[in-house]
Amino acid sequence: MTGQAAGPVWPSAAPPPAAPVLTWSLEDVAELPRVRADLRRHAGAATRPDLRDQLILALDEMASNALRHGRGGVQATVRETPDAYLIEVSDQAPAYPPSPAIGRDPSEGGLGLYLIAEMASQHGWYVSHGHKYVWALLPR
């Protein structure tokens, strides 16, 4: 899906299985600096600096979108597969799929989902038990 311009930017699909590493319950964007610091500490020296920055960027963007548009109940999770990190964020707005900005001047923002889609080897979203889950798989 990386680099593809055709087709949905965020397809409806479940993520691959992955083991949980870090989880946060979030209520406000003011909590995101703590989340970024937690992830930075966890990734530490074992993760390439560019990948660590991509993980932090993707998690921050996905969580801030959920907090701003997702109607509460936001959970953010980082999971691991043998060769990737899976970032998954859920909220209570299952009727509203992730919607990248279309036809907007880049200076007005709204390009985070496009950026994450480019960094990820896979990405998608699904609905389960009244929650929307948005996820991205970033290779190690």
PDB file of C-alpha atoms in Angstrom, residues 2-109:
ATOM      1  CA  THR A   2       2.955   2.281   0.381  1.00  0.00           C
ATOM      2  CA  GLY A   3       3.244   4.793  -2.432  1.00  0.00           C
ATOM      3  CA  GLN A   4      -0.066   3.846  -4.053  1.00  0.00           C
ATOM      4  CA  ALA A   5      -2.166   6.764  -5.198  1.00  0.00           C
ATOM      5  CA  ALA A   6      -5.110   4.678  -6.426  1.00  0.00           C
ATOM      6  CA  GLY A   7      -7.654   3.011  -4.173  1.00  0.00           C
ATOM      7  CA  PRO A   8      -8.655   3.887  -0.641  1.00  0.00           C
ATOM      8  CA  VAL A   9      -5.975   5.504   1.474  1.00  0.00           C
ATOM      9  CA  TRP A  10      -7.336   3.750   4.601  1.00  0.00           C
ATOM     10  CA  PRO A  11      -8.907   0.449   3.562  1.00  0.00           C
ATOM     11  CA  SER A  12     -11.271  -1.440   5.812  1.00  0.00           C
ATOM     12  CA  ALA A  13      -9.118  -4.322   7.090  1.00  0.00           C
ATOM     13  CA  ALA A  14      -8.104  -5.980  10.332  1.00  0.00           C
ATOM     14  CA  PRO A  15      -4.445  -5.762  11.382  1.00  0.00           C
ATOM     15  CA  PRO A  16      -2.058  -8.705  11.550  1.00  0.00           C
ATOM     16  CA  PRO A  17      -1.640 -10.419  14.935  1.00  0.00           C
ATOM     17  CA  ALA A  18       0.860  -8.725  17.225  1.00  0.00           C
ATOM     18  CA  ALA A  19       1.887  -8.837  20.880  1.00  0.00           C
ATOM     19  CA  PRO A  20       0.943  -5.795  23.021  1.00  0.00           C
ATOM     20  CA  VAL A  21       3.814  -3.663  24.303  1.00  0.00           C
ATOM     21  CA  LEU A  22       2.392  -0.314  25.460  1.00  0.00           C
ATOM     22  CA  THR A  23      -1.205   0.870  25.973  1.00  0.00           C
ATOM     23  CA  TRP A  24      -2.699   4.207  26.970  1.00  0.00           C
ATOM     24  CA  SER A  25      -6.229   5.415  27.749  1.00  0.00           C
ATOM     25  CA  LEU A  26      -6.461   9.011  26.572  1.00  0.00           C
ATOM     26  CA  GLU A  27      -8.898  11.835  27.224  1.00  0.00           C
ATOM     27  CA  ASP A  28      -7.076  14.946  26.018  1.00  0.00           C
ATOM     28  CA  VAL A  29      -4.349  15.973  23.556  1.00  0.00           C
ATOM     29  CA  ALA A  30      -2.439  17.387  26.547  1.00  0.00           C
ATOM     30  CA  GLU A  31      -1.572  13.751  27.410  1.00  0.00           C
ATOM     31  CA  LEU A  32       0.310  13.200  24.155  1.00  0.00           C
ATOM     32  CA  PRO A  33       3.707  14.496  25.348  1.00  0.00           C
ATOM     33  CA  ARG A  34       3.684  11.748  28.021  1.00  0.00           C
ATOM     34  CA  VAL A  35       2.723   9.141  25.399  1.00  0.00           C
ATOM     35  CA  ARG A  36       5.546  10.284  23.099  1.00  0.00           C
ATOM     36  CA  ALA A  37       8.023  10.112  26.012  1.00  0.00           C
ATOM     37  CA  ASP A  38       6.833   6.599  26.972  1.00  0.00           C
ATOM     38  CA  LEU A  39       7.270   5.387  23.396  1.00  0.00           C
ATOM     39  CA  ARG A  40      10.661   7.077  23.057  1.00  0.00           C
ATOM     40  CA  ARG A  41      11.836   5.345  26.266  1.00  0.00           C
ATOM     41  CA  HIS A  42      10.510   1.967  25.121  1.00  0.00           C
ATOM     42  CA  ALA A  43      12.023   2.209  21.631  1.00  0.00           C
ATOM     43  CA  GLY A  44      15.326   3.373  23.126  1.00  0.00           C
ATOM     44  CA  ALA A  45      18.682   2.543  21.621  1.00  0.00           C
ATOM     45  CA  ALA A  46      17.450  -0.742  20.125  1.00  0.00           C
ATOM     46  CA  THR A  47      15.452   1.143  17.487  1.00  0.00           C
ATOM     47  CA  ARG A  48      16.951   3.161  14.637  1.00  0.00           C
ATOM     48  CA  PRO A  49      16.441   6.897  15.298  1.00  0.00           C
ATOM     49  CA  ASP A  50      14.501   7.358  12.041  1.00  0.00           C
ATOM     50  CA  LEU A  51      12.123   4.492  12.908  1.00  0.00           C
ATOM     51  CA  ARG A  52      11.679   5.801  16.454  1.00  0.00           C
ATOM     52  CA  ASP A  53      10.733   9.202  15.012  1.00  0.00           C
ATOM     53  CA  GLN A  54       8.283   7.560  12.574  1.00  0.00           C
ATOM     54  CA  LEU A  55       6.665   5.558  15.397  1.00  0.00           C
ATOM     55  CA  ILE A  56       6.252   8.665  17.521  1.00  0.00           C
ATOM     56  CA  LEU A  57       4.904  10.683  14.594  1.00  0.00           C
ATOM     57  CA  ALA A  58       2.400   7.984  13.574  1.00  0.00           C
ATOM     58  CA  LEU A  59       1.165   7.377  17.120  1.00  0.00           C
ATOM     59  CA  ASP A  60       0.887  11.098  17.830  1.00  0.00           C
ATOM     60  CA  GLU A  61      -1.024  11.788  14.604  1.00  0.00           C
ATOM     61  CA  MET A  62      -3.407   8.845  14.995  1.00  0.00           C
ATOM     62  CA  ALA A  63      -4.089   9.575  18.679  1.00  0.00           C
ATOM     63  CA  SER A  64      -4.610  13.303  18.139  1.00  0.00           C
ATOM     64  CA  ASN A  65      -7.064  12.562  15.302  1.00  0.00           C
ATOM     65  CA  ALA A  66      -8.999  10.194  17.572  1.00  0.00           C
ATOM     66  CA  LEU A  67      -9.035  12.713  20.414  1.00  0.00           C
ATOM     67  CA  ARG A  68     -10.193  15.557  18.154  1.00  0.00           C
ATOM     68  CA  HIS A  69     -12.724  13.659  16.032  1.00  0.00           C
ATOM     69  CA  GLY A  70     -13.447  10.343  17.732  1.00  0.00           C
ATOM     70  CA  ARG A  71     -16.080  11.124  20.357  1.00  0.00           C
ATOM     71  CA  GLY A  72     -14.155   9.859  23.390  1.00  0.00           C
ATOM     72  CA  GLY A  73     -13.019   6.548  24.764  1.00  0.00           C
ATOM     73  CA  VAL A  74      -9.625   6.746  23.023  1.00  0.00           C
ATOM     74  CA  GLN A  75      -7.188   3.869  23.493  1.00  0.00           C
ATOM     75  CA  ALA A  76      -3.733   3.841  21.892  1.00  0.00           C
ATOM     76  CA  THR A  77      -1.643   0.690  21.681  1.00  0.00           C
ATOM     77  CA  VAL A  78       1.771  -0.214  20.315  1.00  0.00           C
ATOM     78  CA  ARG A  79       2.214  -3.897  19.492  1.00  0.00           C
ATOM     79  CA  GLU A  80       5.091  -5.863  17.985  1.00  0.00           C
ATOM     80  CA  THR A  81       5.351  -8.513  15.315  1.00  0.00           C
ATOM     81  CA  PRO A  82       8.667 -10.244  14.598  1.00  0.00           C
ATOM     82  CA  ASP A  83       9.536  -7.598  11.987  1.00  0.00           C
ATOM     83  CA  ALA A  84       7.313  -4.548  12.627  1.00  0.00           C
ATOM     84  CA  TYR A  85       5.565  -2.280  15.092  1.00  0.00           C
ATOM     85  CA  LEU A  86       1.778  -2.123  14.949  1.00  0.00           C
ATOM     86  CA  ILE A  87       0.223   1.141  16.107  1.00  0.00           C
ATOM     87  CA  GLU A  88      -3.498   0.929  16.792  1.00  0.00           C
ATOM     88  CA  VAL A  89      -5.804   3.668  18.069  1.00  0.00           C
ATOM     89  CA  SER A  90      -9.487   3.222  18.869  1.00  0.00           C
ATOM     90  CA  ASP A  91     -12.308   5.653  19.571  1.00  0.00           C
ATOM     91  CA  GLN A  92     -16.078   5.675  19.907  1.00  0.00           C
ATOM     92  CA  ALA A  93     -16.945   6.998  16.451  1.00  0.00           C
ATOM     93  CA  PRO A  94     -17.428   3.801  14.429  1.00  0.00           C
ATOM     94  CA  ALA A  95     -19.573   5.548  11.796  1.00  0.00           C
ATOM     95  CA  TYR A  96     -16.706   7.873  10.843  1.00  0.00           C
ATOM     96  CA  PRO A  97     -13.831   6.166   8.988  1.00  0.00           C
ATOM     97  CA  PRO A  98     -10.412   7.819   8.847  1.00  0.00           C
ATOM     98  CA  SER A  99     -10.726  10.561   6.231  1.00  0.00           C
ATOM     99  CA  PRO A 100      -7.570  12.098   4.779  1.00  0.00           C
ATOM    100  CA  ALA A 101      -7.931  15.720   3.689  1.00  0.00           C
ATOM    101  CA  ILE A 102      -8.910  16.088   0.048  1.00  0.00           C
ATOM    102  CA  GLY A 103      -8.407  19.268  -1.964  1.00  0.00           C
ATOM    103  CA  ARG A 104      -6.988  21.178   1.004  1.00  0.00           C
ATOM    104  CA  ASP A 105      -3.999  23.483   0.875  1.00  0.00           C
ATOM    105  CA  PRO A 106      -1.138  21.593   2.613  1.00  0.00           C
ATOM    106  CA  SER A 107      -0.463  24.655   4.786  1.00  0.00           C
ATOM    107  CA  GLU A 108      -3.877  24.049   6.423  1.00  0.00           C
ATOM    108  CA  GLY A 109      -2.848  20.615   7.735  1.00  0.00           C
TER     109      GLY A 109
END
